Tab-separated table of C-alpha atoms in Angstrom:
chain	number	residue	atom	x	y	z
A	1	MET	CA	-9.182	55.185	208.415
A	2	ARG	CA	-11.212	54.678	211.219
A	3	LEU	CA	-14.242	51.998	212.078
A	4	GLN	CA	-17.371	52.762	212.497
A	5	GLY	CA	-18.620	53.475	215.964
A	6	GLU	CA	-15.351	55.421	216.366
A	7	LYS	CA	-15.192	59.650	216.756
A	8	HIS	CA	-15.004	61.307	213.061
A	9	THR	CA	-11.291	62.560	212.374
A	10	ARG	CA	-10.235	62.564	208.893
A	11	GLN	CA	-7.666	60.624	207.696
A	12	SER	CA	-6.412	60.222	203.698
A	13	LEU	CA	-7.053	58.020	201.470
A	14	MET	CA	-4.583	57.815	197.790
A	15	ALA	CA	-5.965	56.583	194.451
A	16	THR	CA	-3.099	56.735	191.563
A	17	ASP	CA	-3.199	57.420	188.031
A	18	GLY	CA	0.281	56.036	186.990
A	19	CYS	CA	1.891	60.095	186.173
A	20	PRO	CA	5.454	59.936	186.135
A	21	ASN	CA	7.808	62.680	188.233
A	22	ALA	CA	4.953	62.508	190.883
A	23	PRO	CA	6.080	62.095	194.386
A	24	GLY	CA	6.264	58.378	195.591
A	25	ARG	CA	5.031	55.762	197.648
A	26	LEU	CA	6.876	53.437	200.155
A	27	PHE	CA	6.173	49.949	199.908
A	28	VAL	CA	7.956	47.236	201.682
A	29	THR	CA	7.230	43.157	201.359
A	30	ASP	CA	6.330	39.952	203.554
A	31	ARG	CA	9.557	37.968	202.720
A	32	CYS	CA	7.035	34.768	203.501
A	33	THR	CA	4.047	35.917	201.353
A	34	LYS	CA	6.209	38.237	198.840
A	35	MET	CA	3.237	40.365	199.479
A	36	GLN	CA	4.199	44.112	199.486
A	37	PHE	CA	2.269	46.504	202.062
A	38	LEU	CA	1.738	50.740	201.759
A	39	VAL	CA	3.524	51.594	204.742
A	40	ASP	CA	1.083	54.796	205.345
A	41	THR	CA	1.648	57.136	208.134
A	42	GLY	CA	-2.204	58.895	207.435
A	43	SER	CA	-3.531	55.994	208.003
A	44	GLU	CA	-4.835	54.972	211.397
A	45	LEU	CA	-5.621	51.195	210.796
A	46	CYS	CA	-4.242	48.295	208.611
A	47	VAL	CA	-5.771	46.998	206.475
A	48	PHE	CA	-5.445	44.088	204.383
A	49	PRO	CA	-7.464	43.175	201.029
A	50	ARG	CA	-10.058	40.622	200.841
A	51	SER	CA	-9.253	39.720	196.978
A	52	ALA	CA	-6.002	38.008	199.129
A	53	VAL	CA	-7.765	36.263	201.874
A	54	LEU	CA	-8.427	32.783	201.007
A	55	GLN	CA	-11.264	32.085	203.087
A	56	ARG	CA	-14.772	33.270	202.181
A	57	ARG	CA	-15.409	36.751	204.354
A	58	THR	CA	-19.018	38.214	204.690
A	59	ARG	CA	-19.030	41.372	204.649
A	60	THR	CA	-19.931	43.414	208.473
A	61	THR	CA	-21.784	46.135	209.392
A	62	TYR	CA	-19.454	48.727	209.568
A	63	GLN	CA	-18.009	50.544	206.874
A	64	LEU	CA	-14.878	52.669	205.911
A	65	SER	CA	-15.666	55.621	204.055
A	66	THR	CA	-14.437	58.582	202.130
A	67	ALA	CA	-15.319	62.169	202.346
A	68	ASN	CA	-16.890	62.159	199.265
A	69	GLY	CA	-19.196	59.637	200.225
A	70	THR	CA	-17.744	56.579	198.798
A	71	THR	CA	-17.852	52.994	201.168
A	72	ILE	CA	-14.947	50.579	201.586
A	73	ASN	CA	-16.661	47.802	203.200
A	74	THR	CA	-15.494	45.566	206.060
A	75	TYR	CA	-15.052	41.724	205.973
A	76	GLY	CA	-13.852	41.255	209.566
A	77	TYR	CA	-10.081	40.413	210.309
A	78	ILE	CA	-7.455	38.993	209.884
A	79	ASN	CA	-4.231	37.926	212.541
A	80	LEU	CA	-1.110	38.012	209.961
A	81	LYS	CA	2.988	37.788	211.421
A	82	LEU	CA	4.877	39.902	208.918
A	83	ASP	CA	8.407	39.101	208.213
A	84	LEU	CA	10.074	42.287	207.366
A	85	LEU	CA	13.431	41.358	207.525
A	86	LEU	CA	14.489	42.952	210.785
A	87	ARG	CA	15.060	40.220	212.409
A	88	ARG	CA	11.760	40.075	214.361
A	89	ASP	CA	8.348	39.163	213.327
A	90	PHE	CA	5.631	41.568	213.607
A	91	PRO	CA	1.990	39.464	214.606
A	92	TRP	CA	-1.111	41.933	213.773
A	93	ARG	CA	-4.540	42.230	213.265
A	94	PHE	CA	-5.098	43.684	210.372
A	95	VAL	CA	-9.046	45.123	209.280
A	96	VAL	CA	-10.017	43.386	206.076
A	97	ALA	CA	-11.532	44.898	203.608
A	98	ASP	CA	-12.675	45.981	199.841
A	99	ILE	CA	-8.917	47.551	199.180
A	100	THR	CA	-6.547	46.731	196.277
A	101	LYS	CA	-2.604	47.476	198.319
A	102	SER	CA	-2.757	46.099	201.923
A	103	ILE	CA	-1.676	48.884	203.859
A	104	LEU	CA	0.491	49.549	207.104
A	105	GLY	CA	-0.916	52.096	208.908
A	106	ALA	CA	0.106	54.352	211.556
A	107	ASP	CA	-1.084	51.948	214.794
A	108	PHE	CA	1.434	49.425	213.551
A	109	LEU	CA	4.455	52.076	212.871
A	110	GLN	CA	3.807	53.110	216.142
A	111	PHE	CA	3.307	50.165	218.342
A	112	CYS	CA	6.055	48.205	216.470
A	113	ASN	CA	8.198	51.257	216.948
A	114	LEU	CA	9.232	51.650	213.052
A	115	MET	CA	10.050	54.848	211.258
A	116	VAL	CA	9.393	55.494	207.986
A	117	ASP	CA	12.373	56.690	206.030
A	118	ILE	CA	11.085	57.643	202.116
A	119	ARG	CA	14.495	59.622	201.138
A	120	ASN	CA	16.262	55.803	201.746
A	121	CYS	CA	13.054	54.150	200.825
A	122	ARG	CA	13.296	51.865	204.053
A	123	LEU	CA	11.553	51.665	207.098
A	124	ILE	CA	13.605	51.894	210.552
A	125	ASP	CA	13.392	49.779	213.463
A	126	ASN	CA	13.989	51.828	216.359
A	127	THR	CA	14.038	49.059	219.098
A	128	THR	CA	16.872	47.329	217.031
A	129	ALA	CA	18.412	49.552	215.076
A	130	LEU	CA	18.184	47.756	212.377
A	131	SER	CA	16.192	48.811	209.118
A	132	THR	CA	14.724	47.223	205.388
A	133	TRP	CA	14.952	48.564	202.595
A	134	GLY	CA	11.495	49.329	200.373
A	135	SER	CA	10.828	50.358	196.974
A	136	ILE	CA	9.500	53.976	196.152
A	137	VAL	CA	6.260	53.588	193.607
A	138	ARG	CA	6.133	56.972	191.636
A	139	SER	CA	2.497	58.423	191.353
A	140	ASN	CA	0.031	61.213	190.957
A	141	ILE	CA	-1.683	60.763	194.035
A	142	ILE	CA	-5.562	61.432	194.214
A	143	GLN	CA	-6.653	62.516	198.457
A	144	HIS	CA	-9.733	61.506	199.527
A	145	ASP	CA	-10.659	62.611	203.686
A	146	ILE	CA	-12.058	59.047	205.454
A	147	PHE	CA	-14.019	58.646	208.254
A	148	SER	CA	-16.240	56.293	209.505
A	149	GLU	CA	-19.779	55.618	209.532
A	150	ASN	CA	-22.012	56.092	213.018
A	151	THR	CA	-23.294	52.501	213.274
A	152	SER	CA	-21.016	50.396	215.298
A	153	PRO	CA	-19.310	47.608	214.591
């Protein structure tokens, strides 16, 4: 995912239909809020659902959009401090958008030096050599390319 005003590059957005025997996606849980986050190495940004934000939010002028023309409205940013049971907190700025699941994108994973281990259902902290268990949600994945609109945020 990219914000408007940035160079167009294609990213993946996944939609699921609950099909058994399909590939899985790793989710990790914040200890304080008990909220699950999809660990998505294909997303450039961390995104947080507007429905999970307590304060009323006004829609911004920029949008996230899919290659098939579907737009995703955004509502500014929210700063969160995640506790992923790795003996350190992870403060991060999330884009608030009309999505259903929180997403930890590649920006967060790279900056925090975290590595994804799907086979063993865990997120590895390369700074401390600790790891945290996640859960694999199995589903049939339909991918859509995501890119930004032409207007600036």
